[in-house]
Amino acid sequence: MRIQRALGLGLWLIFLSFLFSFSVCSCLAATRHYYIAAEDVTWNYAPSGHNLLNGTPIPQPWALKVQWAKSRFIEYTDDSFTTPKPQPDWLGILGPMIRAEVGDEIVVDFLNRSRRGHDIHPHGLRYDKNNEGSLYLPVAKGAFVPPGGKYTYHWFANAGSGPGPDQPSSIVWWYHAHVDAAVEINAGLLGPIIVTAKGQANPDGSPKDVNREFVASFMIFDEMGGKPAGQFYAINGFIFGNLPGLAMKQGDKVRWYLLGMGNEIDVHTPHWHGKTVTDGKRNTDVIELLPGSMVTVDMLADNPGTWMFHCHVEDHMEAGMMAVYTVYTPPTRACPLAFVGGDFWKHPENFTLTVKNISDKPITSLGLTSEMLLAPQDLRRPFNPQWSSAKPILPGQEQTLERPGTRAASAQAVLGWVFFPDAVKYEDGTSWRAQSEGECFSVIWRDQQHPDLPALPPRQIEMNAD
């Protein structure tokens, strides 16, 4: 009798333990909600109009036309689909990053604002037929969303969606439209899904063990049925160094999510100059991608500089499948000035710049250098870049500098004005001088909602002028 009671108690305790562990896991699992629309847009493969690797115009035949009608997945803040959610510049043509931790549910409210029917098909996640997002017989719900229509997808990140034994703490999958997949993917309806291992995610789903993440897709977009002038060898939809925002701080652990898509000519070999990456158990600086490929690698950003990042297939390099990434050194000393604002667009005939003394000593004079961002990666120096002032500025005090401006059309061509101090003299006879070009830089943007720039792109200097 005692043995039976002991066995019964033991079984009951096992059941309670299982119930408790199940409830804990259920409580820790999250439902991550996304509001994504398919929209027809105009895309520019080279916003600067230049090959930013060597400071020359885009070569022929691609220079004939770099803006094309495309379709994209665009994320919004809620189900009103009125306020777009900010995305990193480097995502380019890709749709938003959809994130999950193993065990999570992903809910996507999809609105089709395109002129054609679309859907969303995920790789790597668990779903039933109604949430597959792919049009073929037998036709299920969610396989075709007509123009103006909505559908809510429910996907799950199970154990098979997460990293395997030799993979890092998070891995990447594709999602894309799948009504007429070849046409829709070429149109630009594609994006990344990132799944993090159970217990390894921050509240937003990103992995805890990295400082920075980048997604890079390698694909040849075909705009003219195979004609060379219409084939754009793009990284995230940009060519010839126009991909912006690949900047990381020295010492960062950086996770790169690499994606390949396209057809039989889309055999790509992403290569980093200046650094190696860890791919599972091997170190390398070249990764092999086929159409539909998904690879995750890690990098320790310990080599400061601006480095080339490109496909190593020779004709792909010639066609502009190239970008740069920057490892920047964080500031090691306090800056003497803050650039608090300026007027370069409303009254372009008269430029004004407001600076603030953020040191603890009175300033007697200062000299500044200005540069222009004509596109996110296109940094130029104006004809007369120097600004100066001999008026004193007390600690905490602001001063507005003025100088003649330019024509309104020329002013509007500038995306942002960059300023950095060269020399600052103090009342006590000491001075501050820049130890490197661009130290303490600040950008005043035409669009005030523009995200901060952690490092400047290379200044454009033509390398091989005729």
GROMACS .gro file of N, CA and C in nm, residues 13-145:
model
  399
   13LEU      N    1   0.371   1.417  -0.893
   13LEU     CA    2   0.474   1.521  -0.895
   13LEU      C    3   0.532   1.539  -1.034
   14ILE      N    4   0.551   1.428  -1.106
   14ILE     CA    5   0.601   1.436  -1.243
   14ILE      C    6   0.503   1.513  -1.330
   15PHE      N    7   0.372   1.482  -1.313
   15PHE     CA    8   0.269   1.551  -1.390
   15PHE      C    9   0.268   1.701  -1.360
   16LEU      N   10   0.278   1.735  -1.228
   16LEU     CA   11   0.280   1.877  -1.191
   16LEU      C   12   0.403   1.947  -1.247
   17SER      N   13   0.519   1.877  -1.246
   17SER     CA   14   0.642   1.935  -1.300
   17SER      C   15   0.628   1.961  -1.450
   18PHE      N   16   0.570   1.864  -1.521
   18PHE     CA   17   0.548   1.881  -1.665
   18PHE      C   18   0.453   1.996  -1.693
   19LEU      N   19   0.343   2.001  -1.611
   19LEU     CA   20   0.245   2.108  -1.630
   19LEU      C   21   0.307   2.244  -1.604
   20PHE      N   22   0.392   2.251  -1.500
   20PHE     CA   23   0.456   2.378  -1.466
   20PHE      C   24   0.553   2.421  -1.576
   21SER      N   25   0.635   2.326  -1.623
   21SER     CA   26   0.731   2.360  -1.729
   21SER      C   27   0.660   2.402  -1.856
   22PHE      N   28   0.549   2.336  -1.888
   22PHE     CA   29   0.472   2.372  -2.008
   22PHE      C   30   0.415   2.512  -1.995
   23SER      N   31   0.362   2.542  -1.876
   23SER     CA   32   0.302   2.674  -1.856
   23SER      C   33   0.407   2.782  -1.860
   24VAL      N   34   0.527   2.754  -1.804
   24VAL     CA   35   0.634   2.852  -1.807
   24VAL      C   36   0.676   2.880  -1.950
   25CYS      N   37   0.695   2.771  -2.030
   25CYS     CA   38   0.734   2.790  -2.170
   25CYS      C   39   0.628   2.868  -2.246
   26SER      N   40   0.500   2.837  -2.218
   26SER     CA   41   0.393   2.907  -2.287
   26SER      C   42   0.393   3.055  -2.251
   27CYS      N   43   0.423   3.083  -2.122
   27CYS     CA   44   0.423   3.223  -2.080
   27CYS      C   45   0.538   3.300  -2.143
   28LEU      N   46   0.652   3.232  -2.160
   28LEU     CA   47   0.768   3.299  -2.214
   28LEU      C   48   0.757   3.321  -2.365
   29ALA      N   49   0.679   3.238  -2.431
   29ALA     CA   50   0.662   3.255  -2.575
   29ALA      C   51   0.587   3.385  -2.603
   30ALA      N   52   0.625   3.450  -2.712
   30ALA     CA   53   0.565   3.580  -2.747
   30ALA      C   54   0.488   3.568  -2.878
   31THR      N   55   0.393   3.658  -2.895
   31THR     CA   56   0.327   3.676  -3.024
   31THR      C   57   0.377   3.807  -3.080
   32ARG      N   58   0.444   3.799  -3.194
   32ARG     CA   59   0.506   3.917  -3.254
   32ARG      C   60   0.423   3.960  -3.375
   33HIS      N   61   0.372   4.082  -3.370
   33HIS     CA   62   0.274   4.130  -3.467
   33HIS      C   63   0.340   4.227  -3.565
   34TYR      N   64   0.316   4.205  -3.693
   34TYR     CA   65   0.370   4.291  -3.798
   34TYR      C   66   0.257   4.337  -3.889
   35TYR      N   67   0.271   4.459  -3.938
   35TYR     CA   68   0.173   4.517  -4.031
   35TYR      C   69   0.250   4.553  -4.159
   36ILE      N   70   0.230   4.475  -4.262
   36ILE     CA   71   0.313   4.485  -4.382
   36ILE      C   72   0.223   4.501  -4.505
   37ALA      N   73   0.257   4.598  -4.588
   37ALA     CA   74   0.183   4.622  -4.712
   37ALA      C   75   0.274   4.597  -4.831
   38ALA      N   76   0.216   4.547  -4.940
   38ALA     CA   77   0.285   4.541  -5.069
   38ALA      C   78   0.247   4.666  -5.145
   39GLU      N   79   0.347   4.741  -5.189
   39GLU     CA   80   0.321   4.869  -5.254
   39GLU      C   81   0.407   4.884  -5.379
   40ASP      N   82   0.351   4.944  -5.481
   40ASP     CA   83   0.424   4.975  -5.604
   40ASP      C   84   0.500   5.105  -5.584
   41VAL      N   85   0.628   5.104  -5.617
   41VAL     CA   86   0.715   5.219  -5.592
   41VAL      C   87   0.806   5.241  -5.711
   42THR      N   88   0.880   5.350  -5.708
   42THR     CA   89   0.991   5.373  -5.801
   42THR      C   90   1.121   5.352  -5.724
   43TRP      N   91   1.207   5.264  -5.776
   43TRP     CA   92   1.332   5.232  -5.708
   43TRP      C   93   1.450   5.285  -5.788
   44ASN      N   94   1.549   5.340  -5.717
   44ASN     CA   95   1.671   5.391  -5.779
   44ASN      C   96   1.787   5.303  -5.735
   45TYR      N   97   1.847   5.233  -5.831
   45TYR     CA   98   1.958   5.143  -5.800
   45TYR      C   99   2.086   5.219  -5.764
   46ALA      N  100   2.096   5.345  -5.804
   46ALA     CA  101   2.217   5.424  -5.777
   46ALA      C  102   2.177   5.569  -5.752
   47PRO      N  103   2.130   5.601  -5.630
   47PRO     CA  104   2.078   5.736  -5.603
   47PRO      C  105   2.179   5.848  -5.628
   48SER      N  106   2.307   5.819  -5.615
   48SER     CA  107   2.408   5.923  -5.637
   48SER      C  108   2.433   5.949  -5.785
   49GLY      N  109   2.397   5.852  -5.871
   49GLY     CA  110   2.431   5.863  -6.012
   49GLY      C  111   2.577   5.837  -6.041
   50HIS      N  112   2.651   5.786  -5.941
   50HIS     CA  113   2.794   5.765  -5.956
   50HIS      C  114   2.836   5.626  -5.908
   51ASN      N  115   2.948   5.582  -5.962
   51ASN     CA  116   3.019   5.467  -5.908
   51ASN      C  117   3.100   5.518  -5.790
   52LEU      N  118   3.053   5.491  -5.668
   52LEU     CA  119   3.114   5.549  -5.549
   52LEU      C  120   3.238   5.473  -5.503
   53LEU      N  121   3.274   5.367  -5.576
   53LEU     CA  122   3.400   5.299  -5.545
   53LEU      C  123   3.518   5.375  -5.602
   54ASN      N  124   3.499   5.449  -5.711
   54ASN     CA  125   3.612   5.522  -5.769
   54ASN      C  126   3.577   5.665  -5.809
   55GLY      N  127   3.461   5.715  -5.770
   55GLY     CA  128   3.427   5.855  -5.791
   55GLY      C  129   3.395   5.893  -5.934
   56THR      N  130   3.351   5.797  -6.015
   56THR     CA  131   3.319   5.825  -6.155
   56THR      C  132   3.170   5.804  -6.179
   57PRO      N  133   3.117   5.855  -6.290
   57PRO     CA  134   2.976   5.830  -6.322
   57PRO      C  135   2.948   5.680  -6.339
   58ILE      N  136   2.823   5.641  -6.321
   58ILE     CA  137   2.782   5.503  -6.346
   58ILE      C  138   2.820   5.468  -6.491
   59PRO      N  139   2.888   5.355  -6.513
   59PRO     CA  140   2.929   5.321  -6.650
   59PRO      C  141   2.811   5.273  -6.735
   60GLN      N  142   2.833   5.273  -6.863
   60GLN     CA  143   2.736   5.216  -6.956
   60GLN      C  144   2.744   5.063  -6.950
   61PRO      N  145   2.634   4.991  -6.974
   61PRO     CA  146   2.504   5.042  -7.020
   61PRO      C  147   2.410   5.080  -6.906
   62TRP      N  148   2.451   5.061  -6.780
   62TRP     CA  149   2.359   5.080  -6.667
   62TRP      C  150   2.321   5.225  -6.646
   63ALA      N  151   2.406   5.317  -6.693
   63ALA     CA  152   2.378   5.459  -6.674
   63ALA      C  153   2.258   5.507  -6.755
   64LEU      N  154   2.214   5.428  -6.854
   64LEU     CA  155   2.102   5.472  -6.937
   64LEU      C  156   1.976   5.494  -6.855
   65LYS      N  157   1.955   5.409  -6.754
   65LYS     CA  158   1.837   5.423  -6.670
   65LYS      C  159   1.859   5.346  -6.541
   66VAL      N  160   1.855   5.417  -6.427
   66VAL     CA  161   1.876   5.351  -6.298
   66VAL      C  162   1.750   5.353  -6.210
   67GLN      N  163   1.643   5.423  -6.255
   67GLN     CA  164   1.517   5.424  -6.180
   67GLN      C  165   1.414   5.339  -6.253
   68TRP      N  166   1.349   5.249  -6.178
   68TRP     CA  167   1.255   5.155  -6.238
   68TRP      C  168   1.134   5.136  -6.147
   69ALA      N  169   1.022   5.098  -6.209
   69ALA     CA  170   0.902   5.065  -6.132
   69ALA      C  171   0.924   4.931  -6.062
   70LYS      N  172   0.905   4.929  -5.930
   70LYS     CA  173   0.923   4.807  -5.851
   70LYS      C  174   0.805   4.791  -5.755
   71SER      N  175   0.805   4.682  -5.680
   71SER     CA  176   0.709   4.661  -5.571
   71SER      C  177   0.789   4.620  -5.448
   72ARG      N  178   0.744   4.665  -5.332
   72ARG     CA  179   0.818   4.637  -5.209
   72ARG      C  180   0.721   4.602  -5.096
   73PHE      N  181   0.774   4.529  -4.996
   73PHE     CA  182   0.705   4.509  -4.870
   73PHE      C  183   0.745   4.622  -4.776
   74ILE      N  184   0.647   4.696  -4.724
   74ILE     CA  185   0.672   4.811  -4.638
   74ILE      C  186   0.597   4.791  -4.507
   75GLU      N  187   0.668   4.808  -4.395
   75GLU     CA  188   0.609   4.786  -4.262
   75GLU      C  189   0.548   4.915  -4.208
   76TYR      N  190   0.435   4.900  -4.137
   76TYR     CA  191   0.367   5.011  -4.071
   76TYR      C  192   0.357   4.985  -3.922
   77THR      N  193   0.323   5.091  -3.848
   77THR     CA  194   0.321   5.081  -3.701
   77THR      C  195   0.198   5.011  -3.647
   78ASP      N  196   0.084   5.014  -3.722
   78ASP     CA  197  -0.038   4.951  -3.673
   78ASP      C  198  -0.129   4.918  -3.791
   79ASP      N  199  -0.249   4.868  -3.759
   79ASP     CA  200  -0.338   4.819  -3.864
   79ASP      C  201  -0.408   4.930  -3.943
   80SER      N  202  -0.378   5.057  -3.910
   80SER     CA  203  -0.429   5.166  -3.994
   80SER      C  204  -0.346   5.183  -4.120
   81PHE      N  205  -0.226   5.129  -4.120
   81PHE     CA  206  -0.135   5.137  -4.235
   81PHE      C  207  -0.116   5.281  -4.282
   82THR      N  208  -0.097   5.371  -4.185
   82THR     CA  209  -0.078   5.512  -4.218
   82THR      C  210   0.063   5.562  -4.187
   83THR      N  211   0.128   5.506  -4.088
   83THR     CA  212   0.260   5.552  -4.046
   83THR      C  213   0.364   5.444  -4.073
   84PRO      N  214   0.450   5.465  -4.173
   84PRO     CA  215   0.555   5.365  -4.199
   84PRO      C  216   0.650   5.353  -4.080
   85LYS      N  217   0.694   5.233  -4.053
   85LYS     CA  218   0.789   5.210  -3.944
   85LYS      C  219   0.931   5.231  -3.997
   86PRO      N  220   1.012   5.311  -3.928
   86PRO     CA  221   1.148   5.336  -3.979
   86PRO      C  222   1.227   5.206  -3.994
   87GLN      N  223   1.305   5.199  -4.100
   87GLN     CA  224   1.389   5.083  -4.128
   87GLN      C  225   1.532   5.129  -4.148
   88PRO      N  226   1.630   5.043  -4.119
   88PRO     CA  227   1.770   5.081  -4.147
   88PRO      C  228   1.791   5.109  -4.295
   89ASP      N  229   1.871   5.211  -4.325
   89ASP     CA  230   1.898   5.245  -4.465
   89ASP      C  231   1.955   5.127  -4.541
   90TRP      N  232   2.038   5.046  -4.474
   90TRP     CA  233   2.108   4.939  -4.544
   90TRP      C  234   2.015   4.825  -4.588
   91LEU      N  235   1.893   4.819  -4.536
   91LEU     CA  236   1.800   4.717  -4.585
   91LEU      C  237   1.764   4.738  -4.732
   92GLY      N  238   1.772   4.863  -4.776
   92GLY     CA  239   1.750   4.890  -4.917
   92GLY      C  240   1.613   4.847  -4.964
   93ILE      N  241   1.610   4.770  -5.072
   93ILE     CA  242   1.484   4.727  -5.133
   93ILE      C  243   1.414   4.619  -5.052
   94LEU      N  244   1.484   4.556  -4.958
   94LEU     CA  245   1.426   4.446  -4.881
   94LEU      C  246   1.312   4.494  -4.792
   95GLY      N  247   1.218   4.404  -4.768
   95GLY     CA  248   1.112   4.431  -4.672
   95GLY      C  249   1.166   4.428  -4.531
   96PRO      N  250   1.082   4.457  -4.431
   96PRO     CA  251   1.128   4.466  -4.292
   96PRO      C  252   1.180   4.334  -4.241
   97MET      N  253   1.267   4.340  -4.139
   97MET     CA  254   1.313   4.221  -4.070
   97MET      C  255   1.199   4.168  -3.983
   98ILE      N  256   1.157   4.046  -4.010
   98ILE     CA  257   1.060   3.978  -3.925
   98ILE      C  258   1.137   3.891  -3.827
   99ARG      N  259   1.113   3.910  -3.697
   99ARG     CA  260   1.192   3.841  -3.595
   99ARG      C  261   1.105   3.747  -3.512
  100ALA      N  262   1.170   3.644  -3.459
  100ALA     CA  263   1.104   3.554  -3.364
  100ALA      C  264   1.211   3.484  -3.283
  101GLU      N  265   1.175   3.446  -3.162
  101GLU     CA  266   1.252   3.353  -3.081
  101GLU      C  267   1.183   3.217  -3.091
  102VAL      N  268   1.260   3.110  -3.087
  102VAL     CA  269   1.201   2.977  -3.095
  102VAL      C  270   1.089   2.966  -2.991
  103GLY      N  271   0.972   2.923  -3.035
  103GLY     CA  272   0.854   2.915  -2.950
  103GLY      C  273   0.753   3.025  -2.975
  104ASP      N  274   0.793   3.129  -3.047
  104ASP     CA  275   0.706   3.244  -3.070
  104ASP      C  276   0.609   3.219  -3.186
  105GLU      N  277   0.498   3.293  -3.182
  105GLU     CA  278   0.407   3.302  -3.295
  105GLU      C  279   0.430   3.435  -3.366
  106ILE      N  280   0.427   3.433  -3.498
  106ILE     CA  281   0.437   3.554  -3.579
  106ILE      C  282   0.302   3.578  -3.645
  107VAL      N  283   0.247   3.696  -3.625
  107VAL     CA  284   0.120   3.735  -3.688
  107VAL      C  285   0.150   3.850  -3.783
  108VAL      N  286   0.117   3.833  -3.910
  108VAL     CA  287   0.140   3.936  -4.010
  108VAL      C  288   0.006   3.980  -4.069
  109ASP      N  289  -0.033   4.103  -4.040
  109ASP     CA  290  -0.147   4.164  -4.109
  109ASP      C  291  -0.096   4.218  -4.241
  110PHE      N  292  -0.143   4.159  -4.350
  110PHE     CA  293  -0.093   4.194  -4.483
  110PHE      C  294  -0.199   4.272  -4.559
  111LEU      N  295  -0.160   4.388  -4.612
  111LEU     CA  296  -0.246   4.471  -4.696
  111LEU      C  297  -0.182   4.481  -4.835
  112ASN      N  298  -0.256   4.445  -4.936
  112ASN     CA  299  -0.204   4.452  -5.073
  112ASN      C  300  -0.245   4.584  -5.138
  113ARG      N  301  -0.153   4.678  -5.143
  113ARG     CA  302  -0.177   4.806  -5.208
  113ARG      C  303  -0.125   4.807  -5.352
  114SER      N  304  -0.076   4.695  -5.398
  114SER     CA  305  -0.022   4.685  -5.533
  114SER      C  306  -0.135   4.671  -5.635
  115ARG      N  307  -0.102   4.690  -5.761
  115ARG     CA  308  -0.202   4.675  -5.867
  115ARG      C  309  -0.223   4.529  -5.906
  116ARG      N  310  -0.139   4.438  -5.854
  116ARG     CA  311  -0.151   4.296  -5.883
  116ARG      C  312  -0.176   4.218  -5.755
  117GLY      N  313  -0.229   4.096  -5.768
  117GLY     CA  314  -0.249   4.011  -5.653
  117GLY      C  315  -0.117   3.958  -5.600
  118HIS      N  316  -0.104   3.955  -5.466
  118HIS     CA  317   0.020   3.906  -5.402
  118HIS      C  318  -0.014   3.827  -5.276
  119ASP      N  319   0.088   3.768  -5.218
  119ASP     CA  320   0.078   3.702  -5.089
  119ASP      C  321   0.215   3.709  -5.023
  120ILE      N  322   0.232   3.643  -4.907
  120ILE     CA  323   0.364   3.635  -4.843
  120ILE      C  324   0.389   3.490  -4.804
  121HIS      N  325   0.498   3.435  -4.852
  121HIS     CA  326   0.537   3.297  -4.821
  121HIS      C  327   0.665   3.298  -4.738
  122PRO      N  328   0.665   3.235  -4.618
  122PRO     CA  329   0.786   3.232  -4.534
  122PRO      C  330   0.866   3.104  -4.555
  123HIS      N  331   0.995   3.115  -4.550
  123HIS     CA  332   1.083   2.999  -4.540
  123HIS      C  333   1.111   2.969  -4.393
  124GLY      N  334   1.126   2.843  -4.360
  124GLY     CA  335   1.179   2.804  -4.229
  124GLY      C  336   1.080   2.798  -4.116
  125LEU      N  337   0.964   2.861  -4.127
  125LEU     CA  338   0.868   2.865  -4.018
  125LEU      C  339   0.765   2.754  -4.033
  126ARG      N  340   0.692   2.730  -3.926
  126ARG     CA  341   0.584   2.630  -3.925
  126ARG      C  342   0.452   2.700  -3.958
  127TYR      N  343   0.373   2.640  -4.048
  127TYR     CA  344   0.244   2.699  -4.085
  127TYR      C  345   0.153   2.590  -4.137
  128ASP      N  346   0.021   2.620  -4.142
  128ASP     CA  347  -0.072   2.528  -4.206
  128ASP      C  348  -0.101   2.579  -4.348
  129LYS      N  349  -0.185   2.507  -4.421
  129LYS     CA  350  -0.207   2.541  -4.561
  129LYS      C  351  -0.262   2.682  -4.581
  130ASN      N  352  -0.350   2.725  -4.490
  130ASN     CA  353  -0.410   2.858  -4.506
  130ASN      C  354  -0.311   2.971  -4.482
  131ASN      N  355  -0.195   2.938  -4.428
  131ASN     CA  356  -0.095   3.040  -4.397
  131ASN      C  357   0.035   3.019  -4.473
  132GLU      N  358   0.030   2.936  -4.576
  132GLU     CA  359   0.148   2.908  -4.657
  132GLU      C  360   0.184   3.024  -4.748
  133GLY      N  361   0.084   3.098  -4.796
  133GLY     CA  362   0.111   3.212  -4.882
  133GLY      C  363   0.173   3.172  -5.014
  134SER      N  364   0.112   3.075  -5.083
  134SER     CA  365   0.167   3.028  -5.210
  134SER      C  366   0.053   2.976  -5.296
  135LEU      N  367   0.043   3.025  -5.419
  135LEU     CA  368  -0.071   2.994  -5.505
  135LEU      C  369  -0.042   2.874  -5.595
  136TYR      N  370  -0.107   2.761  -5.564
  136TYR     CA  371  -0.106   2.642  -5.649
  136TYR      C  372  -0.219   2.552  -5.602
  137LEU      N  373  -0.253   2.454  -5.683
  137LEU     CA  374  -0.363   2.364  -5.648
  137LEU      C  375  -0.320   2.261  -5.544
  138PRO      N  376  -0.403   2.233  -5.445
  138PRO     CA  377  -0.531   2.295  -5.414
  138PRO      C  378  -0.511   2.433  -5.351
  139VAL      N  379  -0.591   2.529  -5.397
  139VAL     CA  380  -0.576   2.667  -5.351
  139VAL      C  381  -0.630   2.680  -5.209
  140ALA      N  382  -0.550   2.741  -5.121
  140ALA     CA  383  -0.589   2.763  -4.982
  140ALA      C  384  -0.601   2.913  -4.954
  141LYS      N  385  -0.664   2.946  -4.842
  141LYS     CA  386  -0.673   3.086  -4.801
  141LYS      C  387  -0.532   3.143  -4.784
  142GLY      N  388  -0.517   3.269  -4.811
  142GLY     CA  389  -0.387   3.333  -4.797
  142GLY      C  390  -0.296   3.315  -4.915
  143ALA      N  391  -0.341   3.238  -5.016
  143ALA     CA  392  -0.256   3.212  -5.132
  143ALA      C  393  -0.264   3.322  -5.236
  144PHE      N  394  -0.366   3.404  -5.230
  144PHE     CA  395  -0.382   3.514  -5.326
  144PHE      C  396  -0.462   3.623  -5.258
  145VAL      N  397  -0.398   3.739  -5.240
  145VAL     CA  398  -0.466   3.855  -5.182
  145VAL      C  399  -0.482   3.957  -5.293
   0.00000   0.00000   0.00000
